[in-house]
PDB file of C-alpha atoms and ligand atoms in Angstrom:
ATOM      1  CA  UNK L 100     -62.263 -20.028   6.283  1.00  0.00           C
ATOM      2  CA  UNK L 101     -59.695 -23.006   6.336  1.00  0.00           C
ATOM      3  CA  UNK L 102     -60.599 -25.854   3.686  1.00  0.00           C
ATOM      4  CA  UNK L 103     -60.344 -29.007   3.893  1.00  0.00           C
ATOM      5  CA  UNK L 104     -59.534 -31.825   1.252  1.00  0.00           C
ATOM      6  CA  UNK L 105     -62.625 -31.614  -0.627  1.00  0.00           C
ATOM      7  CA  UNK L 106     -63.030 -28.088  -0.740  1.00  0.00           C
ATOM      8  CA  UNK L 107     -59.387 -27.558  -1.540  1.00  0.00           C
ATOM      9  CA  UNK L 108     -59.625 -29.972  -4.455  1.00  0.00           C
ATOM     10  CA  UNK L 109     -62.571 -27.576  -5.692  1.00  0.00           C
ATOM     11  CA  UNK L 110     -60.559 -24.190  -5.343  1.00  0.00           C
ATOM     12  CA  UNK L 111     -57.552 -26.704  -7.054  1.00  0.00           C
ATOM     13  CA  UNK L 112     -60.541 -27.264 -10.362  1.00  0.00           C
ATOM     14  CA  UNK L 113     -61.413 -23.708 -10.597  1.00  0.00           C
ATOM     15  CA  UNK L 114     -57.157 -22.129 -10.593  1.00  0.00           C
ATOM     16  CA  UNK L 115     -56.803 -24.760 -12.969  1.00  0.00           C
ATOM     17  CA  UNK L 116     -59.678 -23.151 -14.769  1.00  0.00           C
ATOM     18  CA  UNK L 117     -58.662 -19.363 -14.294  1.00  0.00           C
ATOM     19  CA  UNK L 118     -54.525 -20.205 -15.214  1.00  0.00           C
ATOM     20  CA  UNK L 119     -55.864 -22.310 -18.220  1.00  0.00           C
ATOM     21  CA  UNK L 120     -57.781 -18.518 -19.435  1.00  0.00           C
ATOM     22  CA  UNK L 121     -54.649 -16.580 -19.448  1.00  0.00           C
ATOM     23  CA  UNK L 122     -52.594 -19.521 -21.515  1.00  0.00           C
ATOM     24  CA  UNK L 123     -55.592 -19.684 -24.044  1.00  0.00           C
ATOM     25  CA  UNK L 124     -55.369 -15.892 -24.497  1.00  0.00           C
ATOM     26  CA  UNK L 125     -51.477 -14.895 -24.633  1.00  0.00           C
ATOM     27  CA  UNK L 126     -51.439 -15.783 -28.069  1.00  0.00           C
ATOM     28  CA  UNK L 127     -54.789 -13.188 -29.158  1.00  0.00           C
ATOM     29  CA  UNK L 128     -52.510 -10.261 -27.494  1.00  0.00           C
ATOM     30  CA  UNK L 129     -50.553  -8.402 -30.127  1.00  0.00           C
ATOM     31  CA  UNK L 130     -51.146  -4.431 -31.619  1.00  0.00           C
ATOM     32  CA  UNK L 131     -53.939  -4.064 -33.527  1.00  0.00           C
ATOM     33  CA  UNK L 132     -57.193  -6.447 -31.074  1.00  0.00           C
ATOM     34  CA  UNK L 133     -59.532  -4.321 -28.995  1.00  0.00           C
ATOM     35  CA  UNK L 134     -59.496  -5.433 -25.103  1.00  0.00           C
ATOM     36  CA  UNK L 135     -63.280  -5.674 -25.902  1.00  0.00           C
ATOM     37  CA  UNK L 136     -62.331  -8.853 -28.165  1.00  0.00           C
ATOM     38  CA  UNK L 137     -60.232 -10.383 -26.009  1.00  0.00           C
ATOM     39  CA  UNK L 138     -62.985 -10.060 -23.277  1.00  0.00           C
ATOM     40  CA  UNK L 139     -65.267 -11.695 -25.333  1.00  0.00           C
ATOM     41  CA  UNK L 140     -62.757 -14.642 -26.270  1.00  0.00           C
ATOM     42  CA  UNK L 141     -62.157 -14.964 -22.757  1.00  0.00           C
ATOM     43  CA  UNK L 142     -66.253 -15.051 -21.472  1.00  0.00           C
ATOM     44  CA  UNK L 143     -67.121 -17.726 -24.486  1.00  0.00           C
ATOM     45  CA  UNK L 144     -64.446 -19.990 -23.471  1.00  0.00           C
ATOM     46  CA  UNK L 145     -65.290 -19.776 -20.144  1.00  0.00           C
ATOM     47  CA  UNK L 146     -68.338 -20.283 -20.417  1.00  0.00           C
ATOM     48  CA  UNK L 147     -68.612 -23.372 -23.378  1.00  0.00           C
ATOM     49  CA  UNK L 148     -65.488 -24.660 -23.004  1.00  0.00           C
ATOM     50  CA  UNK L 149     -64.890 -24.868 -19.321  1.00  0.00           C
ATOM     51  CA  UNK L 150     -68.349 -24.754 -18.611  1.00  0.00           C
ATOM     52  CA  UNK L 151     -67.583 -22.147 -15.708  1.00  0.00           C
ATOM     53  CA  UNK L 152     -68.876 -19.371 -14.506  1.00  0.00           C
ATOM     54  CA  UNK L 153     -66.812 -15.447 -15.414  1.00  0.00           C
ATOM     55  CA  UNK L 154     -66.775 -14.276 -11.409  1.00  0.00           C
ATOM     56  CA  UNK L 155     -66.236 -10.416 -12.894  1.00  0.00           C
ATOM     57  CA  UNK L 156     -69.586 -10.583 -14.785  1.00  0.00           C
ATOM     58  CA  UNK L 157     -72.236  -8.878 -12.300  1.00  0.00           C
ATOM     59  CA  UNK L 158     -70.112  -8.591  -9.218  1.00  0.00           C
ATOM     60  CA  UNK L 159     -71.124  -5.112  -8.073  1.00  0.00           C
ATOM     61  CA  UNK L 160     -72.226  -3.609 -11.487  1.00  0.00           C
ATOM     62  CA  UNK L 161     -68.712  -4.362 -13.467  1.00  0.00           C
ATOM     63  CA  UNK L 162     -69.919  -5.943 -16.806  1.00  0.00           C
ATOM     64  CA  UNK L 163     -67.108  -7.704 -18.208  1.00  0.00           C
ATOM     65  CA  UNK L 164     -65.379 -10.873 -18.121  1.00  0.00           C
ATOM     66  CA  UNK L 165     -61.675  -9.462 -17.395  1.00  0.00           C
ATOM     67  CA  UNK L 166     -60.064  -6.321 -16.339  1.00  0.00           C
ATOM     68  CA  UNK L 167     -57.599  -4.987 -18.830  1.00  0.00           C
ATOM     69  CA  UNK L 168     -55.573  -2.544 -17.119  1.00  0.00           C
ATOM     70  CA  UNK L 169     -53.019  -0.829 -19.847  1.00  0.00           C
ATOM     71  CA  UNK L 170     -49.789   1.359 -18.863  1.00  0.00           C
ATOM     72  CA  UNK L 171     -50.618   3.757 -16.698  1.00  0.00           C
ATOM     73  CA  UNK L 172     -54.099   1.863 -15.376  1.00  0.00           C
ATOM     74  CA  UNK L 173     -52.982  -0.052 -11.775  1.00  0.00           C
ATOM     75  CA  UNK L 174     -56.625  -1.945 -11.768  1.00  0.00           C
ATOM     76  CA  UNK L 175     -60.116  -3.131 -12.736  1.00  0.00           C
ATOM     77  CA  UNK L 176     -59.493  -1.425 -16.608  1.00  0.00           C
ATOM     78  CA  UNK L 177     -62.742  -2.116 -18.151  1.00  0.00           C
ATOM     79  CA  UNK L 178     -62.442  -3.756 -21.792  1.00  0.00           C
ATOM     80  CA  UNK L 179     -63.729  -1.788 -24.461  1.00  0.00           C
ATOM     81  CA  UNK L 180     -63.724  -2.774 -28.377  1.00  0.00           C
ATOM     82  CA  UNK L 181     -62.631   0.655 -29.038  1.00  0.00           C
ATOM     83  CA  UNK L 182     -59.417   0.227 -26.990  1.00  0.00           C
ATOM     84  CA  UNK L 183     -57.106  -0.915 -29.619  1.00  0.00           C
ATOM     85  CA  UNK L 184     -54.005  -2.495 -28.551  1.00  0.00           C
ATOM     86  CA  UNK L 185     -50.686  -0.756 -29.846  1.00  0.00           C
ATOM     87  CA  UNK L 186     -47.155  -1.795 -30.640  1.00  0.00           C
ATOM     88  CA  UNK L 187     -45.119  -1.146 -27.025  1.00  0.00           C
ATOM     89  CA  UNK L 188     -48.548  -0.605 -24.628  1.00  0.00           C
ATOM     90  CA  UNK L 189     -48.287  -3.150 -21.805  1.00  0.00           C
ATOM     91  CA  UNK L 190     -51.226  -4.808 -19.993  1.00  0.00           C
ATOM     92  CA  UNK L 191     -52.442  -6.205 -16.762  1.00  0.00           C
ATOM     93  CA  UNK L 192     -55.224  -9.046 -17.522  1.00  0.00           C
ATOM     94  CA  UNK L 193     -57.273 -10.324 -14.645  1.00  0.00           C
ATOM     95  CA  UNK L 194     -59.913 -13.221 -14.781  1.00  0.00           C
ATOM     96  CA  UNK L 195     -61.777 -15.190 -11.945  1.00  0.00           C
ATOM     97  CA  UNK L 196     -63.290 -18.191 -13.014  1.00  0.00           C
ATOM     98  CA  UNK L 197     -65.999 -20.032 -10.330  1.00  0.00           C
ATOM     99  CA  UNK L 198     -66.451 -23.606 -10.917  1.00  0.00           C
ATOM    100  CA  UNK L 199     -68.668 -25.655  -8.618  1.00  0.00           C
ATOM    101  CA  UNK L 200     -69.000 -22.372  -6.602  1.00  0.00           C
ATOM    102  CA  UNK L 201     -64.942 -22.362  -5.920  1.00  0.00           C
ATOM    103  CA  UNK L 202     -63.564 -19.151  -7.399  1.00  0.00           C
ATOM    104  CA  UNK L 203     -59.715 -19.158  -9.159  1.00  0.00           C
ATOM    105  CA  UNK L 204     -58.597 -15.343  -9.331  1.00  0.00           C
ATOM    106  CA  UNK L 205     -54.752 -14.830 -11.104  1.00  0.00           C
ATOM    107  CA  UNK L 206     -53.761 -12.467 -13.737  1.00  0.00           C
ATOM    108  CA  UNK L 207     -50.426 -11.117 -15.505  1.00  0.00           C
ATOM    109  CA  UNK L 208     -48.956  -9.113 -17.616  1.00  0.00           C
ATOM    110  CA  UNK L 209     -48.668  -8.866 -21.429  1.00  0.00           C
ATOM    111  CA  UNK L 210     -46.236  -6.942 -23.683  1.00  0.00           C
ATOM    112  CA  UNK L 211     -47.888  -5.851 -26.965  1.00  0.00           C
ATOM    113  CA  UNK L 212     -45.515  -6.266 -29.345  1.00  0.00           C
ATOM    114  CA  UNK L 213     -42.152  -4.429 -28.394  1.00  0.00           C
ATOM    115  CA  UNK L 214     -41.591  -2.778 -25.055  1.00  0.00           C
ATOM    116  CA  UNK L 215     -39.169  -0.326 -23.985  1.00  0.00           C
ATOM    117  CA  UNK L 216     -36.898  -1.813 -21.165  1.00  0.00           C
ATOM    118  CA  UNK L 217     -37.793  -0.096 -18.633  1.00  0.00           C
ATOM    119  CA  UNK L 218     -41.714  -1.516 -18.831  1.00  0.00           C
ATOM    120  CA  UNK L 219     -39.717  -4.706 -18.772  1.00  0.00           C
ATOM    121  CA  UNK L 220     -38.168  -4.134 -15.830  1.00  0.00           C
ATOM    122  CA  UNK L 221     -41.398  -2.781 -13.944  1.00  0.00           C
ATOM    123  CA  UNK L 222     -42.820  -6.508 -15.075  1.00  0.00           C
ATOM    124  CA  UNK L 223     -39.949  -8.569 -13.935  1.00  0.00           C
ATOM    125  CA  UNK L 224     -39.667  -7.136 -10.435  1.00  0.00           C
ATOM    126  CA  UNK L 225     -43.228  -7.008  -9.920  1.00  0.00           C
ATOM    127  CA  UNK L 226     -43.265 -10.576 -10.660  1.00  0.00           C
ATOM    128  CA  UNK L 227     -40.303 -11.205  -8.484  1.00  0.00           C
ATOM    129  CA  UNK L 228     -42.261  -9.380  -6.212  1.00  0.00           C
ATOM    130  CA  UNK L 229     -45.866 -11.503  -5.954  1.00  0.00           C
ATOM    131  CA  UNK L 230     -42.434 -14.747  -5.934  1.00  0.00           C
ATOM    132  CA  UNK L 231     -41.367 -13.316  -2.391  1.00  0.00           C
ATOM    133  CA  UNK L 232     -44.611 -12.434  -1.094  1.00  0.00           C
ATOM    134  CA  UNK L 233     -45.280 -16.223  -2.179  1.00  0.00           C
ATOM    135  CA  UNK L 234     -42.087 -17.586  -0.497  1.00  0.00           C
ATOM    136  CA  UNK L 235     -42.961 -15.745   2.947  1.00  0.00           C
ATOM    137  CA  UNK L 236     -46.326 -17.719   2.982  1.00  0.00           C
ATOM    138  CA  UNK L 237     -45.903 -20.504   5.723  1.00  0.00           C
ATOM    139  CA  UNK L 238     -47.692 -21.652   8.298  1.00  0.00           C
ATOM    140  CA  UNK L 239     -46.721 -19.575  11.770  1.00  0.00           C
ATOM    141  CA  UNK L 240     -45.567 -16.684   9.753  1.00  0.00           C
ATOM    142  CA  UNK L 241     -47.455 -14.133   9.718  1.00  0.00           C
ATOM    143  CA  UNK L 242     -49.455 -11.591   7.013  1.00  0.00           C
ATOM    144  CA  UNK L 243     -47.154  -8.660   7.311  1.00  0.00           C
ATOM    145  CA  UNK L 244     -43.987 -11.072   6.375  1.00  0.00           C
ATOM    146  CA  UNK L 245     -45.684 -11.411   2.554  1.00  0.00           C
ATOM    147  CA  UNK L 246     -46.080  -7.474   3.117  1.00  0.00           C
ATOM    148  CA  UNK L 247     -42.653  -6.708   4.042  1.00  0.00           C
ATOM    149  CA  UNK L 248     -40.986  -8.701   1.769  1.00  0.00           C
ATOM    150  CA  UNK L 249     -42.998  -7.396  -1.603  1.00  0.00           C
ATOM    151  CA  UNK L 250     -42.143  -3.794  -0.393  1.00  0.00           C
ATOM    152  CA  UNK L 251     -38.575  -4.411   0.187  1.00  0.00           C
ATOM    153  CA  UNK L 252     -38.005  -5.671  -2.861  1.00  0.00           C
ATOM    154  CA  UNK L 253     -40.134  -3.212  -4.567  1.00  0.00           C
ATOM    155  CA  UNK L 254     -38.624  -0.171  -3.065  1.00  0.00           C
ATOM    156  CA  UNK L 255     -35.083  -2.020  -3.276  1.00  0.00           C
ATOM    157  CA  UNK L 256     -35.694  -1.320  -7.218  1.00  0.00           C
ATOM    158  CA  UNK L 257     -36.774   2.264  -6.389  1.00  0.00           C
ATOM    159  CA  UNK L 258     -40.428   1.399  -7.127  1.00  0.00           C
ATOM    160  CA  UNK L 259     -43.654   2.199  -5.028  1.00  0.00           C
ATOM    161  CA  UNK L 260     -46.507  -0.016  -3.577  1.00  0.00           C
ATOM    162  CA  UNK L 261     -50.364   0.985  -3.791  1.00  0.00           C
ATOM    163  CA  UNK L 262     -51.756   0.602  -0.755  1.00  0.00           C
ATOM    164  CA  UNK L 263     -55.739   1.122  -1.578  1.00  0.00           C
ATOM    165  CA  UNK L 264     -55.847  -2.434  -3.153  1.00  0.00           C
ATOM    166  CA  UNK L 265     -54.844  -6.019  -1.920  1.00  0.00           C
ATOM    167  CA  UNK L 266     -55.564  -9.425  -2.057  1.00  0.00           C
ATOM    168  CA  UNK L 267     -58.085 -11.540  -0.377  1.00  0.00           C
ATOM    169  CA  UNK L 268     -59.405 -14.500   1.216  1.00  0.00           C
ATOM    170  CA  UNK L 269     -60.785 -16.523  -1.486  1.00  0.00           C
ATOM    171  CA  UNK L 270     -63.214 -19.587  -1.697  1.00  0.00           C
ATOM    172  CA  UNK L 271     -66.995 -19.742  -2.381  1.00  0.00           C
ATOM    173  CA  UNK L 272     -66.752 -15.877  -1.280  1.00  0.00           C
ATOM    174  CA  UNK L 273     -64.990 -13.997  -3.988  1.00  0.00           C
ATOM    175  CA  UNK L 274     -63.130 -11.172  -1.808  1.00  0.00           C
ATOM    176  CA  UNK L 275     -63.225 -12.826   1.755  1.00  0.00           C
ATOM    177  CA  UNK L 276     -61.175 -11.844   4.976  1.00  0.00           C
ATOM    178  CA  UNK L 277     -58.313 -11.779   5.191  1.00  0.00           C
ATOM    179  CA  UNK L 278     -57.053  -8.760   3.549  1.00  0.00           C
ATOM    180  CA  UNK L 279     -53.381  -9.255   1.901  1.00  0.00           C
ATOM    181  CA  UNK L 280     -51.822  -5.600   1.755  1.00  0.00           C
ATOM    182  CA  UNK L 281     -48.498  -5.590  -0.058  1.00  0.00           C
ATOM    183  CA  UNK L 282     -46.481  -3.340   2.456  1.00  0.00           C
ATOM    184  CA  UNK L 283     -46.012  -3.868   6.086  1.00  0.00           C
ATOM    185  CA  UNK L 284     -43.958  -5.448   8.915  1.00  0.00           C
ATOM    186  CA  UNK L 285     -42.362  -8.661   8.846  1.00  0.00           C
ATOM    187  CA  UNK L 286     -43.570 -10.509  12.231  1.00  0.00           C
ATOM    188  CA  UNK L 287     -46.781  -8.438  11.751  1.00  0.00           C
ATOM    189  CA  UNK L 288     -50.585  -9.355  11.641  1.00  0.00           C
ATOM    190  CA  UNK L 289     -52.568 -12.268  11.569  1.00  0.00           C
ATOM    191  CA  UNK L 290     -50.890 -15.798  11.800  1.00  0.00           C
ATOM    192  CA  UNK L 291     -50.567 -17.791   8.641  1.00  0.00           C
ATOM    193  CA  UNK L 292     -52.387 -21.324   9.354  1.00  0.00           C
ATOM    194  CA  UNK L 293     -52.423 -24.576   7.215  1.00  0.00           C
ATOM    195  CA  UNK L 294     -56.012 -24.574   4.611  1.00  0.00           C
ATOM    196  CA  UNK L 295     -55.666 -20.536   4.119  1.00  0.00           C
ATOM    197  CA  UNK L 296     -56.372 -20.058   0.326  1.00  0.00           C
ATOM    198  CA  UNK L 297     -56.163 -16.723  -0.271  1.00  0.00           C
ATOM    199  CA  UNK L 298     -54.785 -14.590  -3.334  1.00  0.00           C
ATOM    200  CA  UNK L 299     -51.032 -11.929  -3.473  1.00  0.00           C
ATOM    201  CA  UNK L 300     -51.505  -9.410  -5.748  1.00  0.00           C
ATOM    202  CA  UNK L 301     -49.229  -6.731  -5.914  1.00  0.00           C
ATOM    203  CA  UNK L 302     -49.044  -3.495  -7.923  1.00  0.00           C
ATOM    204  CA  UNK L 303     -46.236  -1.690  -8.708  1.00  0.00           C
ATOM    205  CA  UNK L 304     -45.249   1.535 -10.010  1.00  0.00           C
ATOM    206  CA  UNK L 305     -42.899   3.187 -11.463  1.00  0.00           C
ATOM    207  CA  UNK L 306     -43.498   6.729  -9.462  1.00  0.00           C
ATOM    208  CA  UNK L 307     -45.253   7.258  -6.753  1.00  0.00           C
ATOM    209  CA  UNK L 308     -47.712   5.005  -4.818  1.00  0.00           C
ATOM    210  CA  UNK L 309     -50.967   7.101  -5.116  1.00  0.00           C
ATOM    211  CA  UNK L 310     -53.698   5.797  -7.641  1.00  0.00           C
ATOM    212  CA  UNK L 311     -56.921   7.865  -9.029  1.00  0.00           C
ATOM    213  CA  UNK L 312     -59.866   6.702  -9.561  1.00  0.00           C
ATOM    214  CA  UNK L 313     -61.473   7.679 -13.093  1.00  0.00           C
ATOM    215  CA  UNK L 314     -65.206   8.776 -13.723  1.00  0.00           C
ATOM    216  CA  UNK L 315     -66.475   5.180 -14.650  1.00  0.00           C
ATOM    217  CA  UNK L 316     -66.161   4.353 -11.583  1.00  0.00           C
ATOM    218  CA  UNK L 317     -63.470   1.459 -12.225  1.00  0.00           C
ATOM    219  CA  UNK L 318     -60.293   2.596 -13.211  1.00  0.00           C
ATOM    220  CA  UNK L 319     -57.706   3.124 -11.120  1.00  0.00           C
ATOM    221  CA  UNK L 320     -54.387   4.917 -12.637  1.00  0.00           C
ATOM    222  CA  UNK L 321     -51.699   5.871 -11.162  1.00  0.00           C
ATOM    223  CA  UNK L 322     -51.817  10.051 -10.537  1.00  0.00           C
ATOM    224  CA  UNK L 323     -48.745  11.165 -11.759  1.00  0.00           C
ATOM    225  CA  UNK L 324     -49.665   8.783 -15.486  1.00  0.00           C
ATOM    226  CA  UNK L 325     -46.289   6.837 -15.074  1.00  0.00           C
ATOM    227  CA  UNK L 326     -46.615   3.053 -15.322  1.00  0.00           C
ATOM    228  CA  UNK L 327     -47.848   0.489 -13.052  1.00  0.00           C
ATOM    229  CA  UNK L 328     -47.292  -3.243 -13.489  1.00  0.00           C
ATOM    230  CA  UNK L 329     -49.473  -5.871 -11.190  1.00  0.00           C
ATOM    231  CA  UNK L 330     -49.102  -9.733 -10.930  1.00  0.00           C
ATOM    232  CA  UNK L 331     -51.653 -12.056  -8.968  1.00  0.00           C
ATOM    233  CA  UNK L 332     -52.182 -15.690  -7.750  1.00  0.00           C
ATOM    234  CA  UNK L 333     -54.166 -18.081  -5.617  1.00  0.00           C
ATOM    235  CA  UNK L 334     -52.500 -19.830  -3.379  1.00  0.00           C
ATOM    236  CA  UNK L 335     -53.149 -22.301  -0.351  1.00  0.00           C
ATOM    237  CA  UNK L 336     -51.175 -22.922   2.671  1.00  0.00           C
ATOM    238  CA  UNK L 337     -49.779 -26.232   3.214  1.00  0.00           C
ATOM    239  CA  UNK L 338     -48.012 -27.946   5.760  1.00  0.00           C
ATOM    240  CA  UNK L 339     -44.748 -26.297   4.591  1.00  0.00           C
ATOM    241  CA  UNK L 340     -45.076 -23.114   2.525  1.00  0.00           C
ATOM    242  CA  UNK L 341     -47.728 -22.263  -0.400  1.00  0.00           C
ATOM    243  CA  UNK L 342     -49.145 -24.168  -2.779  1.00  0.00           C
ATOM    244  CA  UNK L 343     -49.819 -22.195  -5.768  1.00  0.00           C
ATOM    245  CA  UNK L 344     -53.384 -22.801  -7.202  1.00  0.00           C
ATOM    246  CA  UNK L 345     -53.281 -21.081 -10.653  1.00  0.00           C
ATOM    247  CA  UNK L 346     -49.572 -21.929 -11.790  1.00  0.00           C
ATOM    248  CA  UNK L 347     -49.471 -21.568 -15.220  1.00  0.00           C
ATOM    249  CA  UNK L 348     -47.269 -24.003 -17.456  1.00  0.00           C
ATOM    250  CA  UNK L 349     -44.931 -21.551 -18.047  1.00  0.00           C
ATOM    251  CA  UNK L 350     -43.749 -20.693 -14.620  1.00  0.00           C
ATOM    252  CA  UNK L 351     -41.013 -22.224 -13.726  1.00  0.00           C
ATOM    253  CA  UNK L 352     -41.616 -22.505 -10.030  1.00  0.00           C
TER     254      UNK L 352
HETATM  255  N1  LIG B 960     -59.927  -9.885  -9.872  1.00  0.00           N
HETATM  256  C1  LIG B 960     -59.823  -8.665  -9.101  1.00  0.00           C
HETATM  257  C2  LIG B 960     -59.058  -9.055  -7.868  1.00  0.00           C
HETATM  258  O1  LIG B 960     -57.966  -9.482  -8.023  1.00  0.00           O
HETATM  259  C3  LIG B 960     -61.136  -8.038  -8.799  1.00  0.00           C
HETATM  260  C4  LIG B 960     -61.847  -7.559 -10.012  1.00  0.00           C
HETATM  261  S1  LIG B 960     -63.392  -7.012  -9.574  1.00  0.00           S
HETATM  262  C5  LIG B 960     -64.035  -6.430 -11.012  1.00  0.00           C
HETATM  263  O2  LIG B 960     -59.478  -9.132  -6.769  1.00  0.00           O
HETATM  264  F1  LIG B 960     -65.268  -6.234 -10.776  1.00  0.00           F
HETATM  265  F2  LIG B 960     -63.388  -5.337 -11.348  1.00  0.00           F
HETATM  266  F3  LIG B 960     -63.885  -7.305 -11.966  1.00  0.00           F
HETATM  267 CO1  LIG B 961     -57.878 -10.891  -6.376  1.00  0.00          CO
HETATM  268 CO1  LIG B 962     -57.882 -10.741  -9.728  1.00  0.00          CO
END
């Protein structure tokens, strides 16, 4: 669904909201905090201080606030207070915030503590990555362009894309149409038209592409237990290119 002014000012609000989560809770991240505290951080200041509503909480049986997906988990990591957060681990953190029924869905990646270099290097590019899946957003281009140009540069740096999760149209539906996958064809797919808003999320891995899913019926790890990093934003088409929704203050974009 294209939005107009109005509605694009409220998806503007709730990015704002969803960006402003994962500034409050970079500095809680460090060895020794269970994922299960820094969900619960992240739900009360959602919830008093922004006076929002945590998207995650409900949406088809998932009970927390934010996904926590460490190392070797690609996705939807479920927090748990007896996950404890050590020295080198690194860590996906996802939040959707809905505000006035608009829904702001982002996330990045945390190092906890010291890293080795090449988890580093799995973060940069996959943030480089979701940057040129960003910069192929314009309107007349088309879907597969922000495909093709996250895989090149993925498999460029002899990394892999997953392919059974993508982003999403986004609005006052959570996971709306159109589907985002992060390979594909450049010239490919749907056309990209001005007042799109929807999210680019890709994950990376170090290995191979293919994911498991664990017995709690939300995990998703890579199969062969080597790293996967994954970086995400809301974005809207404008009359030129994207306008990124949840920037955070630290970008430098
Ligand atoms: N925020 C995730 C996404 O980027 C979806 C999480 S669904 C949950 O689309 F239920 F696992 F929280
Ligand atoms: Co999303
Ligand atoms: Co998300």
């Amino acid at each position: 669904m294209l939005k107009n002014i109005e509605e694009l000012n409220g998806m503007r609000e709730a990015g704002k909201l969803a960006s402003e989560v994962l500034e409050m809770i970079g500095s809680f991240v460090k060895p020794g905090i269970s994922t299960g505290e820094l969900d619960k951080i992240c739900n009360e200041y959602i919830i008093d201080i922004q006076k929002a509503i945590p998207a995650n909480v409900g949406y088809r049986g998932f009970e927390k606030t934010l996904c926590t997906s460490i190392n070797q988990v690609i996705c939807h990591g479920i927090p748990d207070f007896n996950r404890i957060l050590k020295n080198g681990d690194i860590m996906n953190i996802d939040v959707t915030v809905i505000k006035d029924g608009w829904h702001g869905d982002t996330s990045k990646m945390f190092l906890v503590g010291k890293t080795q270099a090449h988890n580093e290097r799995l973060i940069n590019i996959t943030q480089e990555c979701l940057y040129k899946g960003i910069e192929a957003v314009k309107p007349g281009a088309r879907l597969g362009d922000i495909g093709h140009a996250i895989q090149t540069h993925a498999e460029k740096n002899y990394y892999s894309v997953v392919e059974e999760y993508c982003g999403h149209g986004i609005g006052k539906i959570y996971h709306d149409e159109p589907q985002i996958l992060h390979y594909g064809l450049a010239n490919s797919g749907q056309e990209i038209v001005e007042g799109m808003c929807f999210t680019i999320e890709p994950m990376i891995n170090i290995g191979s592409k293919f994911t498991k899913l664990l017995s709690d019926g939300w995990t998703v790890e890579t199969q062969d237990g080597r790293n996967s990093a994954q970086w995400e934003h809301t974005i809207y088409v404008n009359e030129s290119g994207a306008e990124i929704l949840t920037l955070r203050k630290e970008e430098n974009l």
